[in-house]
PDB file of C-alpha atoms in Angstrom:
ATOM      1  CA  MET A   1      28.980 -24.406  -3.138  1.00  0.00           C
ATOM      2  CA  LYS A   2      31.915 -21.807  -3.450  1.00  0.00           C
ATOM      3  CA  ASP A   3      29.703 -19.111  -2.085  1.00  0.00           C
ATOM      4  CA  LEU A   4      28.202 -20.755   0.427  1.00  0.00           C
ATOM      5  CA  ASP A   5      28.507 -20.943   4.010  1.00  0.00           C
ATOM      6  CA  ILE A   6      29.066 -24.643   4.408  1.00  0.00           C
ATOM      7  CA  SER A   7      31.564 -26.480   6.533  1.00  0.00           C
ATOM      8  CA  PHE A   8      30.549 -30.107   6.419  1.00  0.00           C
ATOM      9  CA  PRO A   9      33.009 -32.383   4.065  1.00  0.00           C
ATOM     10  CA  LEU A  10      30.867 -32.353   0.404  1.00  0.00           C
ATOM     11  CA  ASP A  11      32.706 -36.325  -0.588  1.00  0.00           C
ATOM     12  CA  LYS A  12      29.782 -37.787   2.183  1.00  0.00           C
ATOM     13  CA  PHE A  13      27.403 -35.222   0.807  1.00  0.00           C
ATOM     14  CA  GLU A  14      27.622 -35.967  -2.765  1.00  0.00           C
ATOM     15  CA  LYS A  15      27.073 -39.521  -2.459  1.00  0.00           C
ATOM     16  CA  LEU A  16      23.732 -38.943  -0.207  1.00  0.00           C
ATOM     17  CA  ILE A  17      22.667 -36.839  -3.036  1.00  0.00           C
ATOM     18  CA  ILE A  18      23.332 -39.010  -5.823  1.00  0.00           C
ATOM     19  CA  ASP A  19      21.778 -41.449  -3.742  1.00  0.00           C
ATOM     20  CA  ILE A  20      18.736 -39.410  -3.325  1.00  0.00           C
ATOM     21  CA  GLY A  21      18.541 -39.588  -7.290  1.00  0.00           C
ATOM     22  CA  TRP A  22      20.491 -36.786  -8.557  1.00  0.00           C
ATOM     23  CA  GLU A  23      23.106 -37.486 -11.302  1.00  0.00           C
ATOM     24  CA  SER A  24      25.751 -34.980  -9.532  1.00  0.00           C
ATOM     25  CA  LEU A  25      25.779 -32.791  -6.648  1.00  0.00           C
ATOM     26  CA  ASN A  26      26.402 -29.643  -9.449  1.00  0.00           C
ATOM     27  CA  LYS A  27      23.041 -30.424 -11.121  1.00  0.00           C
ATOM     28  CA  TRP A  28      21.437 -30.449  -7.398  1.00  0.00           C
ATOM     29  CA  ILE A  29      22.922 -27.240  -6.808  1.00  0.00           C
ATOM     30  CA  ASN A  30      21.952 -25.656  -9.888  1.00  0.00           C
ATOM     31  CA  PHE A  31      18.541 -26.979  -9.356  1.00  0.00           C
ATOM     32  CA  TRP A  32      17.939 -26.125  -6.101  1.00  0.00           C
ATOM     33  CA  ASP A  33      20.029 -22.742  -6.947  1.00  0.00           C
ATOM     34  CA  ASN A  34      17.026 -21.906  -9.768  1.00  0.00           C
ATOM     35  CA  GLN A  35      14.561 -22.384  -7.121  1.00  0.00           C
ATOM     36  CA  LYS A  36      15.669 -19.891  -4.598  1.00  0.00           C
ATOM     37  CA  ASN A  37      12.395 -17.104  -5.361  1.00  0.00           C
ATOM     38  CA  ILE A  38      10.337 -20.203  -4.190  1.00  0.00           C
ATOM     39  CA  LEU A  39      12.409 -21.326  -0.793  1.00  0.00           C
ATOM     40  CA  SER A  40      10.862 -18.570   1.535  1.00  0.00           C
ATOM     41  CA  ILE A  41      13.422 -19.064   3.548  1.00  0.00           C
ATOM     42  CA  ASP A  42      13.554 -15.621   5.533  1.00  0.00           C
ATOM     43  CA  GLN A  43       9.843 -16.339   6.634  1.00  0.00           C
ATOM     44  CA  PHE A  44      10.519 -19.787   8.987  1.00  0.00           C
ATOM     45  CA  TRP A  45      13.476 -18.898  10.424  1.00  0.00           C
ATOM     46  CA  ASN A  46      13.341 -15.714  12.997  1.00  0.00           C
ATOM     47  CA  SER A  47      16.819 -15.203  12.719  1.00  0.00           C
ATOM     48  CA  LYS A  48      19.234 -16.025   9.753  1.00  0.00           C
ATOM     49  CA  VAL A  49      19.374 -19.704   9.321  1.00  0.00           C
ATOM     50  CA  ASN A  50      22.743 -21.016   8.425  1.00  0.00           C
ATOM     51  CA  ASP A  51      23.412 -22.036   4.689  1.00  0.00           C
ATOM     52  CA  ASP A  52      24.496 -25.178   5.943  1.00  0.00           C
ATOM     53  CA  TRP A  53      21.018 -26.292   7.591  1.00  0.00           C
ATOM     54  CA  ILE A  54      19.222 -25.247   4.187  1.00  0.00           C
ATOM     55  CA  TRP A  55      21.876 -27.053   2.068  1.00  0.00           C
ATOM     56  CA  GLY A  56      22.723 -29.976   3.813  1.00  0.00           C
ATOM     57  CA  LEU A  57      19.272 -31.011   5.930  1.00  0.00           C
ATOM     58  CA  ALA A  58      16.263 -29.400   4.768  1.00  0.00           C
ATOM     59  CA  LEU A  59      16.701 -29.211   0.844  1.00  0.00           C
ATOM     60  CA  PRO A  60      18.153 -32.966   0.680  1.00  0.00           C
ATOM     61  CA  LEU A  61      14.994 -33.791   2.390  1.00  0.00           C
ATOM     62  CA  LEU A  62      13.172 -32.143   0.496  1.00  0.00           C
ATOM     63  CA  SER A  63      15.002 -33.514  -2.690  1.00  0.00           C
ATOM     64  CA  GLN A  64      14.060 -36.811  -1.227  1.00  0.00           C
ATOM     65  CA  SER A  65      10.561 -35.871  -0.516  1.00  0.00           C
ATOM     66  CA  TYR A  66      10.143 -34.801  -4.411  1.00  0.00           C
ATOM     67  CA  GLU A  67      12.098 -38.081  -5.755  1.00  0.00           C
ATOM     68  CA  PHE A  68       9.545 -40.042  -3.933  1.00  0.00           C
ATOM     69  CA  HIS A  69       6.730 -38.249  -5.569  1.00  0.00           C
ATOM     70  CA  ASN A  70       7.787 -38.505  -8.892  1.00  0.00           C
ATOM     71  CA  LYS A  71       9.302 -41.588  -9.241  1.00  0.00           C
ATOM     72  CA  PHE A  72       7.168 -43.934  -6.818  1.00  0.00           C
ATOM     73  CA  SER A  73       3.002 -44.653  -7.120  1.00  0.00           C
ATOM     74  CA  ASP A  74       2.629 -45.746  -4.030  1.00  0.00           C
ATOM     75  CA  ARG A  75       2.676 -43.640  -0.991  1.00  0.00           C
ATOM     76  CA  LYS A  76       5.859 -42.714   1.144  1.00  0.00           C
ATOM     77  CA  ILE A  77       6.653 -42.289   4.862  1.00  0.00           C
ATOM     78  CA  ILE A  78       9.763 -40.563   5.791  1.00  0.00           C
ATOM     79  CA  GLY A  79      11.000 -39.930   9.560  1.00  0.00           C
ATOM     80  CA  ILE A  80      13.109 -37.516  11.035  1.00  0.00           C
ATOM     81  CA  SER A  81      14.674 -39.038  14.430  1.00  0.00           C
ATOM     82  CA  ALA A  82      15.757 -35.701  16.598  1.00  0.00           C
ATOM     83  CA  LEU A  83      16.184 -35.057  20.404  1.00  0.00           C
ATOM     84  CA  PRO A  84      13.789 -32.611  21.417  1.00  0.00           C
ATOM     85  CA  GLY A  85      14.544 -28.761  20.885  1.00  0.00           C
ATOM     86  CA  THR A  86      16.833 -29.681  17.640  1.00  0.00           C
ATOM     87  CA  GLY A  87      14.693 -27.650  15.636  1.00  0.00           C
ATOM     88  CA  LYS A  88      12.881 -30.328  13.897  1.00  0.00           C
ATOM     89  CA  THR A  89       9.303 -28.637  13.925  1.00  0.00           C
ATOM     90  CA  THR A  90      10.287 -25.307  12.388  1.00  0.00           C
ATOM     91  CA  LEU A  91      11.860 -27.861   9.668  1.00  0.00           C
ATOM     92  CA  GLY A  92       8.486 -28.845   9.220  1.00  0.00           C
ATOM     93  CA  LYS A  93       6.857 -25.918   8.482  1.00  0.00           C
ATOM     94  CA  TRP A  94       8.980 -25.278   6.032  1.00  0.00           C
ATOM     95  CA  LEU A  95       9.118 -28.205   4.300  1.00  0.00           C
ATOM     96  CA  GLU A  96       5.087 -28.678   4.792  1.00  0.00           C
ATOM     97  CA  ALA A  97       5.134 -24.762   2.657  1.00  0.00           C
ATOM     98  CA  ILE A  98       7.883 -25.229   0.381  1.00  0.00           C
ATOM     99  CA  SER A  99       6.402 -28.519  -1.285  1.00  0.00           C
ATOM    100  CA  LEU A 100       2.873 -26.865  -2.112  1.00  0.00           C
ATOM    101  CA  ASN A 101       5.367 -24.774  -4.407  1.00  0.00           C
ATOM    102  CA  LEU A 102       6.440 -27.298  -5.888  1.00  0.00           C
ATOM    103  CA  ASN A 103       3.122 -28.788  -6.844  1.00  0.00           C
ATOM    104  CA  PHE A 104       2.770 -31.146  -4.513  1.00  0.00           C
ATOM    105  CA  LYS A 105       1.981 -31.702  -0.670  1.00  0.00           C
ATOM    106  CA  ILE A 106       4.033 -32.545   2.475  1.00  0.00           C
ATOM    107  CA  ALA A 107       2.052 -33.616   5.601  1.00  0.00           C
ATOM    108  CA  VAL A 108       4.341 -33.260   8.657  1.00  0.00           C
ATOM    109  CA  ILE A 109       3.193 -34.744  11.859  1.00  0.00           C
ATOM    110  CA  SER A 110       4.780 -35.744  15.375  1.00  0.00           C
ATOM    111  CA  ILE A 111       5.135 -38.795  17.447  1.00  0.00           C
ATOM    112  CA  ASP A 112       3.912 -36.348  20.074  1.00  0.00           C
ATOM    113  CA  ASP A 113       0.510 -35.960  18.853  1.00  0.00           C
ATOM    114  CA  PHE A 114      -0.416 -39.562  19.503  1.00  0.00           C
ATOM    115  CA  TYR A 115       0.357 -38.845  23.326  1.00  0.00           C
ATOM    116  CA  LEU A 116      -2.609 -40.683  25.223  1.00  0.00           C
ATOM    117  CA  PRO A 117      -5.976 -38.471  26.132  1.00  0.00           C
ATOM    118  CA  SER A 118      -5.460 -37.074  29.761  1.00  0.00           C
ATOM    119  CA  ASP A 119      -7.277 -39.939  31.537  1.00  0.00           C
ATOM    120  CA  GLU A 120      -5.233 -42.666  29.829  1.00  0.00           C
ATOM    121  CA  MET A 121      -2.173 -40.741  30.001  1.00  0.00           C
ATOM    122  CA  ASN A 122      -2.337 -40.830  34.129  1.00  0.00           C
ATOM    123  CA  LEU A 123      -2.863 -44.210  34.293  1.00  0.00           C
ATOM    124  CA  ALA A 124       0.195 -44.934  31.915  1.00  0.00           C
ATOM    125  CA  ILE A 125       2.645 -42.745  33.516  1.00  0.00           C
ATOM    126  CA  ASN A 126       1.602 -43.446  37.059  1.00  0.00           C
ATOM    127  CA  ASN A 127       4.564 -43.927  39.151  1.00  0.00           C
ATOM    128  CA  ASN A 128       7.305 -43.089  37.071  1.00  0.00           C
ATOM    129  CA  PRO A 129      10.725 -42.550  38.411  1.00  0.00           C
ATOM    130  CA  TRP A 130      10.556 -38.637  37.005  1.00  0.00           C
ATOM    131  CA  ASN A 131       7.138 -37.740  38.238  1.00  0.00           C
ATOM    132  CA  VAL A 132       6.959 -36.537  34.611  1.00  0.00           C
ATOM    133  CA  SER A 133       3.322 -36.379  32.575  1.00  0.00           C
ATOM    134  CA  ARG A 134       4.537 -37.773  29.230  1.00  0.00           C
ATOM    135  CA  GLY A 135       7.238 -38.466  26.877  1.00  0.00           C
ATOM    136  CA  PHE A 136       8.524 -41.596  26.972  1.00  0.00           C
ATOM    137  CA  PRO A 137       7.680 -44.756  25.236  1.00  0.00           C
ATOM    138  CA  GLY A 138       4.636 -46.319  26.847  1.00  0.00           C
ATOM    139  CA  SER A 139       2.607 -42.427  27.061  1.00  0.00           C
ATOM    140  CA  HIS A 140       1.456 -42.681  22.746  1.00  0.00           C
ATOM    141  CA  SER A 141      -1.973 -44.203  21.611  1.00  0.00           C
ATOM    142  CA  VAL A 142       0.903 -46.817  19.348  1.00  0.00           C
ATOM    143  CA  ASN A 143      -2.532 -48.725  17.914  1.00  0.00           C
ATOM    144  CA  LEU A 144      -3.767 -45.380  17.157  1.00  0.00           C
ATOM    145  CA  MET A 145      -1.086 -44.585  15.077  1.00  0.00           C
ATOM    146  CA  TYR A 146      -0.555 -47.497  13.544  1.00  0.00           C
ATOM    147  CA  GLU A 147      -4.078 -47.370  12.116  1.00  0.00           C
ATOM    148  CA  LYS A 148      -3.909 -43.532  10.731  1.00  0.00           C
ATOM    149  CA  LEU A 149      -0.450 -44.103   8.479  1.00  0.00           C
ATOM    150  CA  LEU A 150      -1.372 -47.568   7.241  1.00  0.00           C
ATOM    151  CA  ASN A 151      -4.860 -45.800   6.612  1.00  0.00           C
ATOM    152  CA  TRP A 152      -3.321 -43.223   5.208  1.00  0.00           C
ATOM    153  CA  LYS A 153      -0.884 -45.193   2.959  1.00  0.00           C
ATOM    154  CA  THR A 154      -4.090 -47.354   1.561  1.00  0.00           C
ATOM    155  CA  ASN A 155      -6.064 -44.706   0.379  1.00  0.00           C
ATOM    156  CA  GLY A 156      -4.336 -41.233   1.145  1.00  0.00           C
ATOM    157  CA  GLU A 157      -6.787 -40.065   3.677  1.00  0.00           C
ATOM    158  CA  LEU A 158      -4.758 -38.552   7.026  1.00  0.00           C
ATOM    159  CA  ASN A 159      -6.984 -38.042  10.144  1.00  0.00           C
ATOM    160  CA  VAL A 160      -4.705 -37.696  13.090  1.00  0.00           C
ATOM    161  CA  PRO A 161      -4.864 -36.053  16.714  1.00  0.00           C
ATOM    162  CA  VAL A 162      -2.735 -32.647  17.412  1.00  0.00           C
ATOM    163  CA  PHE A 163      -1.411 -32.162  20.666  1.00  0.00           C
ATOM    164  CA  ASP A 164      -0.758 -28.714  22.422  1.00  0.00           C
ATOM    165  CA  LYS A 165       2.179 -29.036  25.153  1.00  0.00           C
ATOM    166  CA  SER A 166       0.795 -25.551  26.368  1.00  0.00           C
ATOM    167  CA  LEU A 167      -2.533 -26.691  27.673  1.00  0.00           C
ATOM    168  CA  ARG A 168      -3.295 -28.241  31.248  1.00  0.00           C
ATOM    169  CA  ASN A 169      -0.716 -26.020  32.718  1.00  0.00           C
ATOM    170  CA  GLY A 170       1.898 -27.147  30.611  1.00  0.00           C
ATOM    171  CA  LEU A 171       1.060 -30.831  30.873  1.00  0.00           C
ATOM    172  CA  GLY A 172      -0.494 -31.023  27.554  1.00  0.00           C
ATOM    173  CA  ASP A 173      -3.575 -32.489  26.087  1.00  0.00           C
ATOM    174  CA  ARG A 174      -5.089 -33.299  22.956  1.00  0.00           C
ATOM    175  CA  SER A 175      -6.314 -30.089  21.147  1.00  0.00           C
ATOM    176  CA  HIS A 176      -8.162 -30.752  17.832  1.00  0.00           C
ATOM    177  CA  TRP A 177      -7.775 -33.797  15.006  1.00  0.00           C
ATOM    178  CA  ARG A 178      -6.678 -32.633  11.429  1.00  0.00           C
ATOM    179  CA  ALA A 179      -8.249 -33.961   8.146  1.00  0.00           C
ATOM    180  CA  ASP A 180      -5.809 -33.739   5.434  1.00  0.00           C
ATOM    181  CA  ASN A 181      -4.682 -35.278   2.344  1.00  0.00           C
ATOM    182  CA  PRO A 182      -1.082 -35.075   1.256  1.00  0.00           C
ATOM    183  CA  ASP A 183       1.126 -37.069  -1.131  1.00  0.00           C
ATOM    184  CA  LEU A 184       3.893 -37.663   1.415  1.00  0.00           C
ATOM    185  CA  LEU A 185       3.913 -37.661   5.046  1.00  0.00           C
ATOM    186  CA  ILE A 186       7.066 -37.096   7.617  1.00  0.00           C
ATOM    187  CA  LEU A 187       6.706 -38.550  11.067  1.00  0.00           C
ATOM    188  CA  GLU A 188       9.088 -36.963  13.426  1.00  0.00           C
ATOM    189  CA  GLY A 189       9.851 -37.901  16.989  1.00  0.00           C
ATOM    190  CA  TRP A 190      12.768 -37.781  19.602  1.00  0.00           C
ATOM    191  CA  PHE A 191      13.187 -41.443  19.961  1.00  0.00           C
ATOM    192  CA  LEU A 192      11.965 -42.492  16.577  1.00  0.00           C
ATOM    193  CA  GLY A 193      13.213 -45.562  15.325  1.00  0.00           C
ATOM    194  CA  ILE A 194      14.421 -46.677  18.806  1.00  0.00           C
ATOM    195  CA  GLU A 195      14.224 -50.245  19.032  1.00  0.00           C
ATOM    196  CA  PRO A 196      14.751 -52.474  22.349  1.00  0.00           C
ATOM    197  CA  LEU A 197      18.147 -53.702  23.022  1.00  0.00           C
ATOM    198  CA  PRO A 198      18.533 -57.309  23.874  1.00  0.00           C
ATOM    199  CA  LEU A 199      18.130 -59.031  26.631  1.00  0.00           C
ATOM    200  CA  ASN A 200      21.698 -60.234  26.964  1.00  0.00           C
ATOM    201  CA  VAL A 201      22.848 -56.107  26.826  1.00  0.00           C
ATOM    202  CA  ASN A 202      23.910 -55.142  30.782  1.00  0.00           C
ATOM    203  CA  ASP A 203      21.737 -52.409  31.493  1.00  0.00           C
ATOM    204  CA  GLN A 204      23.645 -50.628  33.783  1.00  0.00           C
ATOM    205  CA  THR A 205      26.649 -50.350  31.342  1.00  0.00           C
ATOM    206  CA  MET A 206      24.187 -48.515  28.283  1.00  0.00           C
ATOM    207  CA  ASN A 207      24.587 -45.155  30.247  1.00  0.00           C
ATOM    208  CA  SER A 208      27.552 -42.838  31.568  1.00  0.00           C
ATOM    209  CA  GLU A 209      24.892 -41.473  34.360  1.00  0.00           C
ATOM    210  CA  GLU A 210      24.012 -43.340  37.932  1.00  0.00           C
ATOM    211  CA  LEU A 211      20.409 -45.201  37.918  1.00  0.00           C
ATOM    212  CA  SER A 212      18.627 -45.001  40.807  1.00  0.00           C
ATOM    213  CA  THR A 213      16.692 -48.274  41.644  1.00  0.00           C
ATOM    214  CA  HIS A 214      13.652 -47.008  40.514  1.00  0.00           C
ATOM    215  CA  GLU A 215      14.941 -45.129  37.110  1.00  0.00           C
ATOM    216  CA  SER A 216      16.685 -48.897  36.494  1.00  0.00           C
ATOM    217  CA  SER A 217      13.605 -51.223  36.854  1.00  0.00           C
ATOM    218  CA  TYR A 218      11.256 -48.693  34.864  1.00  0.00           C
ATOM    219  CA  ARG A 219      13.789 -48.763  32.158  1.00  0.00           C
ATOM    220  CA  PHE A 220      13.103 -52.349  31.677  1.00  0.00           C
ATOM    221  CA  LYS A 221       9.895 -51.485  31.564  1.00  0.00           C
ATOM    222  CA  ILE A 222      10.485 -48.958  28.935  1.00  0.00           C
ATOM    223  CA  GLN A 223      12.366 -51.473  27.345  1.00  0.00           C
ATOM    224  CA  LYS A 224       9.083 -53.555  26.752  1.00  0.00           C
ATOM    225  CA  ASN A 225       7.096 -50.319  25.398  1.00  0.00           C
ATOM    226  CA  LEU A 226       9.075 -49.646  22.794  1.00  0.00           C
ATOM    227  CA  LYS A 227       8.253 -53.093  21.173  1.00  0.00           C
ATOM    228  CA  GLU A 228       4.742 -51.553  20.701  1.00  0.00           C
ATOM    229  CA  TYR A 229       6.434 -48.965  18.207  1.00  0.00           C
ATOM    230  CA  LEU A 230       8.117 -51.334  16.101  1.00  0.00           C
ATOM    231  CA  ASP A 231       5.163 -51.961  13.617  1.00  0.00           C
ATOM    232  CA  VAL A 232       4.960 -48.022  13.565  1.00  0.00           C
ATOM    233  CA  TRP A 233       8.682 -47.947  12.781  1.00  0.00           C
ATOM    234  CA  ASN A 234       8.246 -50.700   9.933  1.00  0.00           C
ATOM    235  CA  LEU A 235       6.071 -48.812   8.006  1.00  0.00           C
ATOM    236  CA  ILE A 236       8.204 -45.829   7.789  1.00  0.00           C
ATOM    237  CA  ASP A 237      10.335 -46.258   4.370  1.00  0.00           C
ATOM    238  CA  ASN A 238      13.333 -43.848   5.283  1.00  0.00           C
ATOM    239  CA  ILE A 239      14.305 -42.156   8.767  1.00  0.00           C
ATOM    240  CA  TRP A 240      16.749 -39.287   8.687  1.00  0.00           C
ATOM    241  CA  HIS A 241      18.594 -38.994  11.633  1.00  0.00           C
ATOM    242  CA  LEU A 242      19.547 -35.701  12.868  1.00  0.00           C
ATOM    243  CA  LYS A 243      22.077 -36.184  15.574  1.00  0.00           C
ATOM    244  CA  PRO A 244      23.987 -34.151  18.213  1.00  0.00           C
ATOM    245  CA  LEU A 245      27.955 -34.634  18.508  1.00  0.00           C
ATOM    246  CA  LYS A 246      26.939 -34.840  22.439  1.00  0.00           C
ATOM    247  CA  TYR A 247      23.531 -36.172  23.940  1.00  0.00           C
ATOM    248  CA  GLU A 248      23.917 -33.720  26.663  1.00  0.00           C
ATOM    249  CA  TYR A 249      23.607 -30.500  24.047  1.00  0.00           C
ATOM    250  CA  MET A 250      20.231 -31.618  23.889  1.00  0.00           C
ATOM    251  CA  ASN A 251      19.566 -30.123  27.657  1.00  0.00           C
ATOM    252  CA  MET A 252      20.256 -26.442  26.522  1.00  0.00           C
ATOM    253  CA  TRP A 253      17.814 -27.106  22.998  1.00  0.00           C
ATOM    254  CA  LYS A 254      15.021 -28.298  25.107  1.00  0.00           C
ATOM    255  CA  LEU A 255      15.383 -25.355  27.921  1.00  0.00           C
ATOM    256  CA  ASN A 256      15.162 -22.881  25.321  1.00  0.00           C
ATOM    257  CA  GLN A 257      12.205 -23.979  23.673  1.00  0.00           C
ATOM    258  CA  GLU A 258      10.542 -24.250  26.862  1.00  0.00           C
ATOM    259  CA  LYS A 259      11.357 -20.509  27.558  1.00  0.00           C
ATOM    260  CA  GLU A 260      10.107 -19.512  23.927  1.00  0.00           C
ATOM    261  CA  MET A 261       6.942 -21.524  24.328  1.00  0.00           C
ATOM    262  CA  PHE A 262       6.200 -19.788  27.376  1.00  0.00           C
ATOM    263  CA  LEU A 263       6.903 -16.747  26.294  1.00  0.00           C
ATOM    264  CA  LYS A 264       4.693 -17.361  23.135  1.00  0.00           C
ATOM    265  CA  LYS A 265       1.569 -18.919  25.042  1.00  0.00           C
ATOM    266  CA  GLY A 266       2.142 -18.191  28.739  1.00  0.00           C
ATOM    267  CA  ASN A 267       2.403 -21.919  29.507  1.00  0.00           C
ATOM    268  CA  ALA A 268       5.333 -24.272  29.314  1.00  0.00           C
ATOM    269  CA  LEU A 269       7.186 -26.645  31.516  1.00  0.00           C
ATOM    270  CA  ARG A 270       9.538 -24.992  33.995  1.00  0.00           C
ATOM    271  CA  ASP A 271      11.914 -25.115  37.216  1.00  0.00           C
ATOM    272  CA  GLU A 272      11.344 -29.050  38.886  1.00  0.00           C
ATOM    273  CA  LYS A 273       8.918 -30.156  36.156  1.00  0.00           C
ATOM    274  CA  LEU A 274      11.205 -28.981  33.747  1.00  0.00           C
ATOM    275  CA  SER A 275      14.653 -30.606  35.209  1.00  0.00           C
ATOM    276  CA  ASN A 276      12.599 -33.675  36.071  1.00  0.00           C
ATOM    277  CA  PHE A 277      11.571 -33.828  32.215  1.00  0.00           C
ATOM    278  CA  LEU A 278      15.062 -33.690  31.235  1.00  0.00           C
ATOM    279  CA  ARG A 279      16.398 -36.258  33.493  1.00  0.00           C
ATOM    280  CA  MET A 280      13.661 -38.683  31.583  1.00  0.00           C
ATOM    281  CA  LEU A 281      15.204 -37.381  28.512  1.00  0.00           C
ATOM    282  CA  ASN A 282      18.558 -38.218  29.371  1.00  0.00           C
ATOM    283  CA  VAL A 283      18.118 -41.463  31.134  1.00  0.00           C
ATOM    284  CA  SER A 284      14.579 -43.488  30.011  1.00  0.00           C
ATOM    285  CA  ILE A 285      16.062 -44.702  26.856  1.00  0.00           C
ATOM    286  CA  PRO A 286      19.896 -45.832  27.331  1.00  0.00           C
ATOM    287  CA  GLN A 287      22.028 -43.059  25.221  1.00  0.00           C
ATOM    288  CA  LYS A 288      23.889 -46.293  23.102  1.00  0.00           C
ATOM    289  CA  SER A 289      20.323 -46.953  21.755  1.00  0.00           C
ATOM    290  CA  PHE A 290      20.468 -43.685  19.459  1.00  0.00           C
ATOM    291  CA  ASP A 291      23.852 -44.976  17.856  1.00  0.00           C
ATOM    292  CA  LEU A 292      21.716 -48.256  17.069  1.00  0.00           C
ATOM    293  CA  ILE A 293      18.624 -46.206  14.839  1.00  0.00           C
ATOM    294  CA  ASN A 294      18.394 -47.812  11.640  1.00  0.00           C
ATOM    295  CA  SER A 295      18.336 -44.453   9.181  1.00  0.00           C
ATOM    296  CA  TYR A 296      18.826 -43.780   6.131  1.00  0.00           C
ATOM    297  CA  ALA A 297      20.782 -40.362   6.844  1.00  0.00           C
ATOM    298  CA  VAL A 298      22.611 -39.259   9.432  1.00  0.00           C
ATOM    299  CA  LEU A 299      23.386 -35.721  10.356  1.00  0.00           C
ATOM    300  CA  LEU A 300      25.378 -34.731  12.563  1.00  0.00           C
ATOM    301  CA  ILE A 301      25.547 -31.335  14.774  1.00  0.00           C
ATOM    302  CA  ASP A 302      27.315 -29.494  17.088  1.00  0.00           C
ATOM    303  CA  GLN A 303      26.203 -27.305  20.117  1.00  0.00           C
ATOM    304  CA  GLU A 304      25.033 -24.360  18.204  1.00  0.00           C
ATOM    305  CA  ARG A 305      23.275 -27.082  15.570  1.00  0.00           C
ATOM    306  CA  ASN A 306      26.235 -25.499  13.094  1.00  0.00           C
ATOM    307  CA  LEU A 307      25.809 -29.212  10.644  1.00  0.00           C
ATOM    308  CA  VAL A 308      29.150 -30.747  10.447  1.00  0.00           C
ATOM    309  CA  GLU A 309      28.321 -33.468   8.781  1.00  0.00           C
ATOM    310  CA  SER A 310      25.318 -34.777   6.284  1.00  0.00           C
ATOM    311  CA  ARG A 311      25.453 -38.591   4.716  1.00  0.00           C
ATOM    312  CA  LEU A 312      24.407 -41.652   4.035  1.00  0.00           C
ATOM    313  CA  ASN A 313      24.527 -44.527   7.213  1.00  0.00           C
ATOM    314  CA  LEU A 314      26.528 -46.974   5.442  1.00  0.00           C
TER     315      LEU A 314
END
């Protein structure tokens, strides 16, 4: 990787590549180097994407998808756990397109696509301390998510809702349903893989920020809600955790994400609604929980979203 702008350690990275199924890092690099003509990187990332993002995250993830498709007869689900604004949506679109060039089909869906319909959502999020319209565990049709993922694993038919965050003046709603027959499924979400903490863990010490009484009590409710997601997590074969070095980097990423959506669609979270949503993202789940995700791979990123480590989660 001499000619590439790579800053993450290669010794840990090579162990990941070998675990995915390649004999050596050099053979893996040569394989993808020979496929450059089909990678279409410039079509999906607006500005020049860093080499480390492509070679440390996108291609390893595509490689595992490729190996799963070629070596296993059963259908596999890969999870991407990443905070809002990280860049996972663009990554997902790229993976879907490039897989077709490799003669198999990836479908990328989000936990967000399974947000409750607006009427049910209003009941589910009633009286939350952040006055947000969605986002935290308990605002999804979890049974529907489980049913649709299991159905795809069983017969290969995918039929899922699609959520549009720009509808209802930025509150969001289901826009349509997607029918597909992919070979491999990727599920992404900001709290994907998070499990409820043991009851004996002191809630207040699990976050550096002070919580209001309402926030603290509501967070116990969210911990109970997380139990409903465990059956979904169990359907996932491997989780890739895209993790910032500091949790607070997410605030800037989310701000930029909402600005871009407003410019594109004319609707997004703004002003007080946006600050409330950020507060929810920061405190609704104890940040310690993100260190406990049972992931296959961990990909650490800095504030500029440069990849500083790509490794197995040992």
